[in-house]
Amino acid sequence: GGSSGWARAPCVSPRPVDANRPRRRRRRRRSRWAGAGPVGAQRMRPLPGAPGAPGVAAAAALLMLLLPRARADEHEHTYQDKEEVVLWMNTVGPYHNRQETYKYFSLPFCVGSKKSISHYHETLGEALQGVELEFSGLDIKFKDDVMPATYCEIDLDKEKRDAFVYAIKNHYWYQMYIDDLPIWGIVGEADENGEDYYLWTYKKLEIGFNGNRIVDVNLTSEGKVKLVPNTKIQMSYSVKWKKSDVKFEDRFDKYLDPSFFQHRIHWFSIFNSFMMVIFLVGLVSMILMRTLRKDYARYSKEEEMDDMDRDLGDEYGWKQVHGDVFRPSSHPLIFSSLIGSGCQIFAVSLIVIIVAMIEDLYTERGSMLSTAIFVYAATSPVNGYFGGSLYARQGGRRWIKQMFIGAFLIPAMVCGTAFFINFIAIYYHASRAIPFGTMVAVCCICFFVILPLNLVGTILGRNLSGQPNFPCRVNAVPRPIPEKKWFMEPAVIVCLGGILPFGSIFIEMYFIFTSFWAYKIYYVYGFMMLVLVILCIVTVCVTIVCTYFLLNAEDYRWQWTSFLSAASTAIYVYMYSFYYYFFKTKMYGLFQTSFYFGYMAVFSTALGIMCGNIFVFEELSLKIYLCYS
């Protein structure tokens, strides 16, 4: 709902934005916030933030030496009585556009009187996610209550009033951090007629502690003041400390939403996908066993014939193309680079999901992104090994060029999209604008970590498994491809191949999209692991069936068809993202729209390349099958 609805929403967990939900009109003059986002209100639980990863020990030690005492305690999350607790102001932005954020003091807020403390990006993920922590200037000490007090004064001229009015009209809300715990509050609200605008000027903080640790933070916004030009507005705050029974390890539990992620629909989707797997495995087994049994019986009968009868026999099907099956694919350099990149993406996905299941990555700012970048760089040999070995088996000679393309294919796609969106972010002066130093760091990772490790993998792949070991000889002259029915054409097979894999994951896509584009923390990585396994099984079954029917039509061009039939899942995921954008969100504006569709294109493409690497398993199964036959 609108800003007036935010101040009086019921005490429930945040829900996805519903474009059809009617607005609730405000009846009372007081807005209470319990560390909640804009949809929150009286005693609401806080909305999830975008936390990051802990720094390495050396970086943490260096920061402890360089920064004040309070920064060290913030890292250790332990405090002594009367010790300073830092309130960081992060970003401010429109509620419906989660990624469109600006520095908190880009609005004409005033700062407290305490001496400023600088904040440095502790991880690469923090910098890429637009975390811009600035010291609030408020005097907060551990277990020391603060009575309502004025900390600064805003001299409201016409320009500042227009800035606040614009923020209120666009439902701006802000984010703060205390001891890495995120807090949300709303800038202000309009009256029922939309003629007068009011600013919340009083921040009432209630901080829960357990021993010498902070385990809970609640924010209540009060003091509604009408925005009138050429007046002075006093900003005030108070702090109330209270003992809590919440354990430090469980302090992020209130940011989660079990009723949403563990809903019966989620369980039903997993069960439905498992039934699809059982059906597909049974279907593939039945088709292949019945068909192959007939083929084996026919070929066994032919072995009993003399040479004249065998030569006059009517051979058809996949047996006719056994000498062309392992012919190198068209454009082997690009094909092998895609296969290597897909294997690396699969390895990254698997490792990151396992780490997320073991560690609660959502408790630190940017941790998921930092972990993904580290794992991607560390798994570069996987890319080089599979891509380089496949290129060598297909007779490729420009292996250095293939190594460069394989190493920079995914980074170039991601960085190209990020830099394009970065220009829009710079134009908007958004906090999502990537600093130049971060760009240099990303480029250094690509050139000095990913490329050398990819080179190592390529050399190993070419030497260990780069020799052709096909179970049958490849004919010197390609066999002509006969005409076939329209539904056996590679283009038709590619278009239909991605339907079932997408059907096995599209419900999980809704939960993933909601956690990223709305205000949810995704924490059910066990579900994600199951969905990944299901996706692999379904994709293998679909590509095996597609490849068999293509070979049975005496068309040996199966490599690209197999890859693209699995990769076409990305097309359906991207089409689903359009539905999600228009019917499940209320996003608007050039920046948010370009951010959404740009990164959804990157996500869909990466998913398609990952699904296409099933080719590796299919090639192995085809070798075993031909050897047995």
XYZ file of C-alpha atoms in Angstrom:
629
model
C 0.000 0.000 0.000
C 0.899 3.653 0.100
C 2.781 5.453 2.807
C -0.295 5.860 4.969
C -0.877 2.115 4.792
C 2.681 1.385 5.851
C 2.226 3.162 9.161
C -0.707 0.986 10.171
C -0.095 -2.453 8.694
C -0.917 -5.397 10.982
C 1.773 -7.173 12.996
C 2.671 -9.873 10.516
C 5.711 -10.889 8.531
C 6.424 -8.927 5.357
C 4.613 -10.247 2.325
C 5.319 -9.933 -1.401
C 3.961 -6.777 -2.967
C 0.437 -7.286 -4.230
C -0.644 -4.810 -6.881
C -4.321 -5.570 -6.203
C -4.209 -5.040 -2.436
C -6.242 -1.970 -1.427
C -4.605 0.793 0.549
C -5.426 1.196 4.209
C -6.169 4.694 5.369
C -4.450 6.113 8.344
C -6.559 6.808 11.434
C -4.078 7.675 14.160
C -1.182 10.065 14.392
C 1.481 7.725 15.631
C 3.692 5.346 13.618
C 5.460 2.514 15.412
C 8.250 0.602 13.747
C 9.923 -2.524 15.102
C 12.961 -2.593 12.876
C 10.598 -3.021 9.970
C 10.562 -2.068 6.316
C 7.964 0.133 4.677
C 5.276 -2.518 4.757
C 5.870 -2.927 8.456
C 4.286 -0.941 11.215
C 3.281 -1.402 14.803
C 5.645 -3.887 16.351
C 6.441 -5.444 13.025
C 9.350 -7.761 12.568
C 12.218 -6.272 10.601
C 12.464 -6.712 6.908
C 15.513 -8.541 5.575
C 18.490 -6.635 4.371
C 21.375 -7.381 2.130
C 24.075 -8.601 4.508
C 27.673 -9.455 3.528
C 30.541 -11.775 4.413
C 33.087 -11.555 7.212
C 36.503 -10.291 6.102
C 39.593 -12.445 6.276
C 41.538 -12.413 9.522
C 44.284 -10.143 8.237
C 41.851 -7.543 6.920
C 39.887 -7.619 10.178
C 43.048 -7.141 12.222
C 44.109 -4.245 10.033
C 40.725 -2.575 10.412
C 40.908 -2.987 14.172
C 44.180 -1.090 14.158
C 43.028 1.623 11.795
C 39.540 2.264 13.097
C 38.258 3.377 16.499
C 37.491 1.071 19.373
C 33.808 0.833 18.510
C 34.598 -0.657 15.100
C 36.534 -3.508 16.697
C 33.684 -4.240 19.099
C 31.278 -4.182 16.184
C 33.289 -6.929 14.562
C 33.544 -8.947 17.758
C 29.881 -8.190 18.628
C 30.799 -7.837 22.297
C 30.550 -4.675 24.387
C 31.440 -3.439 27.834
C 29.021 -1.326 29.847
C 28.928 2.311 28.710
C 30.922 1.412 25.590
C 30.007 3.211 22.365
C 27.560 1.529 19.978
C 27.600 2.865 16.425
C 24.381 3.551 14.532
C 25.164 3.462 10.815
C 22.864 5.099 8.275
C 22.941 3.061 5.070
C 20.682 3.960 2.159
C 17.338 5.516 1.286
C 15.124 4.833 -1.710
C 11.635 4.040 -3.044
C 9.997 1.025 -1.467
C 8.792 -0.599 -4.704
C 12.287 -0.371 -6.264
C 14.446 -2.321 -3.873
C 17.657 -1.881 -5.884
C 17.208 1.851 -6.484
C 18.960 3.178 -3.392
C 20.810 6.387 -2.564
C 22.998 7.561 0.257
C 20.983 8.367 3.364
C 22.269 11.921 3.524
C 21.430 12.529 -0.135
C 18.157 13.682 1.422
C 18.614 16.856 3.523
C 18.687 15.008 6.845
C 20.932 16.467 9.500
C 23.648 14.564 11.341
C 24.276 14.260 15.069
C 26.960 16.160 16.919
C 29.355 13.260 17.592
C 32.595 13.114 15.640
C 32.223 11.307 12.329
C 33.544 7.751 11.867
C 34.455 6.567 8.378
C 33.336 3.204 7.054
C 35.301 1.102 4.598
C 33.915 -1.662 2.436
C 34.961 -4.823 4.241
C 34.210 -7.172 1.327
C 33.846 -6.974 -2.416
C 30.200 -7.972 -2.005
C 29.501 -4.868 0.097
C 30.883 -2.584 -2.585
C 29.006 -4.321 -5.412
C 25.708 -4.270 -3.518
C 25.841 -0.537 -2.902
C 26.317 -0.565 0.878
C 27.083 3.052 1.868
C 27.331 3.229 5.663
C 27.609 6.720 7.140
C 27.841 7.600 10.813
C 24.604 8.944 12.246
C 26.303 11.095 14.869
C 24.002 9.775 17.613
C 25.492 9.153 21.047
C 24.578 5.558 22.002
C 26.319 3.615 24.741
C 25.853 -0.026 25.706
C 23.151 -0.471 28.411
C 22.898 3.294 28.830
C 19.358 4.617 28.350
C 18.928 7.932 26.560
C 15.922 10.079 27.316
C 14.245 11.897 24.395
C 16.760 14.470 23.177
C 17.287 16.646 20.119
C 20.404 15.714 18.165
C 20.206 18.176 15.246
C 18.020 20.728 13.502
C 16.954 20.991 9.843
C 16.688 24.486 8.377
C 13.877 23.702 5.943
C 14.030 25.938 2.890
C 12.025 25.391 -0.287
C 14.654 23.193 -1.930
C 14.897 20.861 1.048
C 11.128 20.719 1.382
C 10.800 19.734 -2.285
C 13.338 16.954 -1.745
C 11.387 15.567 1.218
C 8.057 15.891 -0.618
C 9.460 13.987 -3.599
C 10.715 11.241 -1.273
C 7.360 10.975 0.504
C 5.428 10.868 -2.775
C 7.611 7.995 -3.972
C 7.322 6.130 -0.661
C 10.970 6.467 0.315
C 12.254 4.444 3.231
C 15.687 4.159 4.781
C 17.900 1.479 6.274
C 20.173 1.629 9.308
C 22.497 -0.818 11.058
C 23.332 -1.383 14.708
C 25.865 -4.136 15.361
C 25.162 -5.510 11.845
C 21.438 -5.763 12.623
C 19.388 -3.973 9.928
C 16.589 -1.563 10.826
C 14.075 0.082 8.506
C 12.048 3.235 8.796
C 9.892 5.432 6.599
C 10.798 9.031 5.707
C 7.328 10.492 6.086
C 3.763 10.347 4.865
C 1.070 12.425 3.217
C -2.381 13.198 4.489
C -5.480 11.540 3.101
C -5.962 14.220 0.450
C -2.321 14.209 -0.612
C -1.998 17.946 -0.081
C 0.111 18.157 3.073
C 3.253 16.178 3.762
C 4.712 15.172 7.115
C 8.179 14.104 8.239
C 8.843 11.631 11.049
C 11.307 13.412 13.328
C 11.605 11.180 16.416
C 13.480 7.852 16.370
C 12.701 5.696 19.382
C 15.182 2.841 19.611
C 14.632 -0.228 21.771
C 17.722 -2.434 21.903
C 17.692 -5.908 23.403
C 20.841 -7.392 24.928
C 21.835 -10.807 26.206
C 24.936 -10.602 28.365
C 27.448 -8.419 26.569
C 25.903 -8.873 23.111
C 23.171 -7.063 21.178
C 20.472 -9.478 20.035
C 17.526 -7.286 19.025
C 16.827 -3.794 17.693
C 13.423 -2.144 17.261
C 12.643 1.267 15.808
C 9.533 3.333 16.463
C 9.038 6.468 14.352
C 7.055 9.236 15.991
C 6.902 13.037 16.010
C 5.061 13.756 12.773
C 5.839 17.320 11.659
C 4.254 19.112 8.717
C 6.671 20.275 6.035
C 6.408 24.044 5.807
C 9.077 26.100 3.988
C 11.337 28.441 5.942
C 10.861 26.654 9.251
C 13.155 24.699 11.526
C 12.568 21.021 12.245
C 14.171 19.410 15.275
C 15.261 15.767 14.933
C 15.268 13.791 18.181
C 15.905 10.272 19.432
C 15.811 8.086 22.518
C 17.340 4.741 23.434
C 15.847 2.106 25.723
C 17.877 -0.975 26.657
C 16.087 -4.135 27.736
C 17.257 -7.607 28.649
C 16.352 -10.340 26.160
C 16.360 -14.133 26.237
C 17.182 -14.375 22.524
C 20.461 -16.169 21.908
C 23.077 -14.361 19.852
C 23.107 -17.193 17.304
C 19.335 -16.821 16.830
C 19.099 -13.044 16.581
C 18.454 -13.115 12.815
C 15.568 -15.577 13.109
C 12.985 -12.805 13.330
C 14.057 -11.568 9.893
C 13.083 -14.899 8.335
C 9.618 -15.843 7.161
C 8.989 -19.588 7.631
C 5.295 -19.220 6.833
C 6.247 -18.066 3.333
C 9.178 -20.308 2.414
C 7.902 -23.436 4.154
C 4.354 -23.068 2.937
C 2.509 -26.157 1.765
C 2.779 -24.911 -1.824
C 6.563 -25.067 -1.551
C 6.459 -28.631 -0.304
C 3.892 -29.519 -2.954
C 6.117 -28.109 -5.699
C 9.010 -30.301 -4.554
C 6.723 -33.340 -4.458
C 5.356 -32.473 -7.889
C 8.869 -32.197 -9.294
C 9.824 -35.565 -7.818
C 6.800 -37.132 -9.477
C 7.900 -35.560 -12.750
C 11.342 -37.094 -12.284
C 9.883 -40.548 -11.646
C 7.641 -40.195 -14.697
C 10.470 -39.042 -16.967
C 12.929 -41.683 -15.797
C 10.292 -44.340 -16.333
C 9.398 -42.925 -19.751
C 13.025 -42.760 -20.872
C 13.707 -46.262 -19.613
C 10.623 -47.650 -21.330
C 11.302 -45.929 -24.660
C 14.957 -46.803 -24.770
C 14.615 -50.383 -23.544
C 11.780 -51.245 -25.919
C 13.434 -49.572 -28.874
C 16.892 -50.887 -28.154
C 15.603 -54.380 -27.544
C 14.154 -54.388 -31.055
C 17.361 -52.961 -32.466
C 19.521 -55.522 -30.677
C 17.272 -58.334 -31.858
C 17.457 -57.091 -35.438
C 21.199 -56.584 -35.395
C 21.747 -59.975 -33.747
C 19.682 -61.559 -36.507
C 21.784 -59.780 -39.119
C 24.968 -61.200 -37.616
C 23.693 -64.682 -38.486
C 23.211 -63.668 -42.127
C 25.888 -64.130 -44.739
C 27.629 -61.116 -46.241
C 25.342 -61.003 -49.301
C 22.142 -60.917 -47.248
C 23.615 -58.356 -44.861
C 24.588 -56.058 -47.740
C 21.104 -56.337 -49.213
C 19.475 -55.751 -45.843
C 17.563 -52.575 -45.098
C 19.454 -50.800 -42.331
C 17.960 -47.702 -40.797
C 18.069 -45.635 -37.647
C 20.969 -44.697 -35.424
C 23.087 -47.640 -36.655
C 23.494 -45.833 -39.971
C 25.166 -42.792 -38.383
C 27.471 -44.532 -35.915
C 30.423 -43.462 -38.060
C 29.413 -39.790 -37.891
C 28.215 -39.446 -34.295
C 31.594 -38.306 -32.973
C 32.305 -35.975 -35.838
C 33.477 -32.577 -34.473
C 30.664 -30.113 -33.934
C 30.392 -26.922 -35.917
C 32.225 -24.003 -34.276
C 34.088 -26.264 -31.824
C 35.899 -23.341 -30.187
C 32.697 -21.625 -29.033
C 31.031 -24.937 -28.230
C 33.831 -26.189 -25.980
C 34.042 -22.789 -24.247
C 30.324 -22.943 -23.457
C 30.638 -26.492 -22.115
C 33.565 -25.536 -19.884
C 31.730 -22.463 -18.569
C 28.629 -24.552 -17.886
C 30.629 -27.071 -15.862
C 32.140 -24.242 -13.828
C 28.746 -22.635 -13.157
C 27.397 -25.994 -12.029
C 30.365 -26.468 -9.679
C 29.920 -22.933 -8.283
C 26.185 -23.465 -7.741
C 26.729 -26.766 -5.988
C 29.493 -25.482 -3.690
C 27.725 -22.217 -2.804
C 24.495 -24.053 -1.963
C 26.385 -26.493 0.266
C 28.190 -23.623 2.023
C 24.883 -21.785 2.463
C 23.337 -24.910 3.988
C 26.195 -25.138 6.493
C 26.717 -21.428 7.219
C 24.088 -18.706 7.639
C 25.432 -16.410 4.934
C 22.510 -14.008 5.280
C 23.767 -12.756 8.655
C 26.606 -10.719 7.120
C 26.408 -8.003 4.501
C 27.364 -9.189 0.998
C 28.420 -12.660 2.142
C 26.561 -14.556 -0.574
C 28.000 -12.439 -3.377
C 31.518 -12.522 -1.913
C 31.340 -16.300 -1.510
C 30.119 -16.751 -5.087
C 32.946 -14.594 -6.475
C 35.573 -16.469 -4.456
C 34.225 -19.898 -5.434
C 33.948 -18.896 -9.091
C 37.572 -17.788 -9.160
C 38.713 -20.941 -7.315
C 36.851 -23.292 -9.684
C 38.377 -21.813 -12.851
C 40.422 -25.019 -13.432
C 37.115 -26.861 -13.904
C 36.321 -24.576 -16.818
C 39.729 -25.054 -18.394
C 39.761 -28.823 -17.882
C 36.415 -29.664 -19.486
C 36.570 -26.977 -22.163
C 40.195 -27.647 -23.093
C 39.821 -31.442 -23.169
C 36.686 -31.280 -25.322
C 38.333 -28.859 -27.733
C 41.373 -31.149 -28.010
C 39.197 -34.224 -28.659
C 37.462 -32.362 -31.454
C 40.772 -31.645 -33.135
C 41.038 -27.967 -32.221
C 44.430 -26.354 -32.665
C 43.868 -22.782 -31.364
C 43.756 -23.871 -27.760
C 45.101 -20.574 -26.369
C 42.262 -18.655 -28.008
C 39.787 -21.207 -26.649
C 41.265 -20.800 -23.167
C 40.841 -17.000 -23.284
C 37.251 -17.255 -24.529
C 36.370 -19.860 -21.918
C 37.979 -17.850 -19.112
C 36.321 -14.535 -19.960
C 32.962 -15.669 -21.372
C 30.973 -15.411 -18.137
C 32.974 -12.536 -16.573
C 32.587 -10.498 -19.773
C 28.838 -11.103 -19.826
C 28.391 -10.174 -16.165
C 30.774 -7.213 -16.200
C 29.368 -5.898 -19.467
C 25.854 -5.889 -18.044
C 27.038 -4.415 -14.740
C 28.990 -1.616 -16.421
C 26.019 -0.735 -18.642
C 23.737 -0.511 -15.615
C 26.496 1.354 -13.806
C 26.241 4.235 -16.259
C 22.536 4.548 -15.443
C 23.309 4.342 -11.707
C 25.888 7.119 -12.061
C 23.340 9.260 -13.892
C 20.861 8.671 -11.041
C 23.596 9.221 -8.397
C 22.520 5.894 -6.902
C 24.517 3.995 -4.315
C 24.524 1.020 -6.697
C 27.093 2.827 -8.847
C 30.196 0.647 -8.690
C 33.281 2.564 -7.516
C 36.294 2.691 -9.828
C 38.427 0.850 -7.286
C 35.958 -2.022 -7.234
C 36.064 -2.232 -11.038
C 39.848 -2.448 -10.884
C 39.590 -5.197 -8.228
C 37.209 -7.226 -10.414
C 39.507 -6.853 -13.432
C 42.486 -7.957 -11.329
C 40.593 -11.061 -10.216
C 39.861 -11.911 -13.855
C 43.419 -11.414 -15.123
C 45.499 -12.562 -12.162
C 43.333 -15.336 -10.655
C 40.772 -16.679 -13.122
C 43.003 -16.667 -16.218
C 46.029 -18.459 -14.660
C 43.837 -21.087 -13.000
C 41.985 -21.585 -16.272
C 45.328 -22.078 -18.001
C 46.261 -24.763 -15.477
C 42.955 -26.560 -16.059
C 43.315 -26.332 -19.833
C 46.798 -27.878 -19.784
C 45.620 -30.679 -17.494
C 42.557 -31.333 -19.651
C 44.524 -31.470 -22.895
C 47.106 -33.843 -21.449
C 44.900 -36.117 -19.353
C 41.749 -36.460 -21.470
C 42.448 -34.589 -24.694
C 43.092 -37.648 -26.871
C 40.132 -38.949 -28.910
C 38.901 -42.209 -27.413
C 35.812 -42.774 -29.511
C 34.382 -46.315 -29.481
C 34.048 -46.298 -33.274
C 35.903 -44.831 -36.224
C 34.722 -41.509 -37.662
C 34.001 -41.688 -41.392
C 36.189 -39.542 -43.620
C 33.222 -38.334 -45.683
C 30.107 -37.030 -43.855
C 26.975 -39.004 -44.523
C 24.139 -37.052 -46.190
C 21.250 -36.268 -43.850
C 17.900 -37.516 -45.186
C 14.676 -35.578 -44.991
C 12.630 -36.084 -41.864
C 9.342 -35.042 -40.337
C 8.979 -31.471 -39.103
C 8.900 -32.410 -35.433
C 12.274 -34.124 -35.820
C 13.983 -30.917 -36.942
C 16.640 -29.640 -34.520
C 14.921 -26.251 -34.155
C 11.681 -27.891 -32.978
C 13.536 -30.188 -30.586
C 15.405 -27.218 -29.119
C 12.211 -25.231 -28.520
C 10.411 -28.134 -26.858
C 13.392 -29.404 -24.871
C 13.293 -26.683 -22.203
C 9.630 -27.013 -21.232
C 9.950 -29.912 -18.795
C 13.123 -28.639 -17.056
C 11.446 -25.275 -16.585
C 8.322 -26.975 -15.279
C 10.381 -28.658 -12.578
C 11.824 -25.383 -11.229
C 9.378 -22.565 -11.995
C 7.740 -22.600 -8.544
C 11.162 -22.405 -6.908
C 11.909 -19.500 -9.261
C 9.068 -17.577 -7.620
C 10.607 -17.960 -4.166
C 14.067 -17.034 -5.438
C 12.748 -13.988 -7.297
C 10.775 -12.864 -4.258
C 13.821 -13.099 -2.008
C 15.951 -11.068 -4.408
C 13.512 -8.504 -5.793
C 11.231 -8.183 -2.763
C 11.881 -8.107 0.970
C 12.558 -11.711 1.925
C 15.658 -13.569 3.056
C 16.071 -16.874 1.221
C 17.326 -19.423 3.717
C 15.808 -22.777 2.648
C 18.857 -23.946 0.699
C 17.891 -27.555 1.284
C 14.966 -26.922 -1.069
C 17.338 -25.340 -3.571
C 19.636 -28.366 -3.466
C 16.707 -30.696 -4.123
C 15.555 -28.528 -7.006
C 19.081 -28.528 -8.487
C 19.212 -32.329 -8.351
C 15.740 -32.559 -9.890
C 16.714 -30.121 -12.634
C 19.778 -32.196 -13.513
C 17.832 -35.461 -13.672
C 15.013 -33.981 -15.759
C 17.459 -32.297 -18.131
C 19.453 -35.512 -18.611
C 16.287 -37.483 -19.383
C 14.976 -34.877 -21.823
C 18.262 -34.509 -23.708
C 18.759 -38.276 -23.950
C 15.311 -38.685 -25.511
C 15.858 -35.727 -27.859
C 19.269 -37.016 -28.939
C 18.026 -40.542 -29.501
C 15.174 -39.470 -31.739
C 17.479 -37.122 -33.639
C 19.984 -39.939 -34.262
C 17.183 -42.318 -35.116
C 16.199 -39.855 -37.849
C 19.777 -40.352 -39.165
C 20.797 -36.803 -38.211
C 24.221 -36.857 -36.522
C 24.253 -33.125 -35.640
C 23.436 -33.883 -32.034
C 26.028 -31.817 -30.127
C 24.511 -28.367 -30.564
C 20.986 -29.791 -30.519
C 21.637 -31.491 -27.204
C 23.208 -28.355 -25.722
C 20.520 -25.964 -26.934
C 17.583 -28.233 -26.045
C 18.746 -28.114 -22.418
C 19.808 -24.457 -22.568
C 16.400 -23.413 -23.913
C 15.233 -23.608 -20.288
C 16.733 -20.118 -19.999
C 14.243 -18.763 -22.539
C 11.283 -19.891 -20.443
C 12.859 -18.543 -17.248
C 13.371 -15.152 -18.870
C 9.801 -15.165 -20.169
C 8.636 -15.940 -16.638
C 10.619 -12.936 -15.385
C 8.428 -10.689 -17.570
C 5.325 -12.153 -15.954
C 6.821 -11.648 -12.500
C 7.753 -8.038 -13.252
C 4.342 -6.967 -14.526
C 2.075 -8.996 -12.235
C 4.017 -9.599 -9.002
C 5.858 -6.317 -8.476
C 5.210 -2.589 -8.692
C 8.634 -1.595 -9.963
C 8.963 1.524 -12.087
C 11.587 3.830 -13.544
C 14.480 3.420 -15.962
C 17.071 2.425 -13.365
C 15.052 -0.316 -11.662
C 13.687 -1.665 -14.955
C 17.113 -1.852 -16.585
C 18.566 -3.374 -13.402
C 15.832 -6.011 -13.285
C 15.839 -7.125 -16.918
C 19.615 -6.776 -17.265
C 20.462 -9.054 -14.383
C 17.590 -11.408 -15.151
C 19.117 -11.835 -18.613
C 22.466 -12.657 -16.978
C 20.801 -15.106 -14.567
C 18.816 -16.821 -17.322
C 21.831 -17.101 -19.628
C 23.995 -18.564 -16.867
C 21.240 -21.049 -16.016
C 20.953 -22.055 -19.674
C 24.723 -22.576 -20.011
C 24.705 -24.638 -16.821
C 21.887 -26.843 -18.114
C 23.681 -27.222 -21.454
C 26.745 -28.744 -19.787
C 24.651 -31.913 -19.404
C 26.290 -32.604 -22.783
C 29.314 -33.918 -20.856
C 27.257 -36.678 -19.222
C 25.384 -37.364 -22.433
C 28.607 -37.795 -24.422
C 29.858 -40.270 -21.822
C 26.587 -42.231 -21.882
C 26.629 -42.262 -25.677
C 30.166 -43.702 -25.685
C 29.181 -46.423 -23.229
C 26.044 -47.178 -25.235
C 27.868 -47.488 -28.562
C 30.591 -49.606 -26.994
C 27.965 -51.972 -25.611
C 26.051 -52.100 -28.885
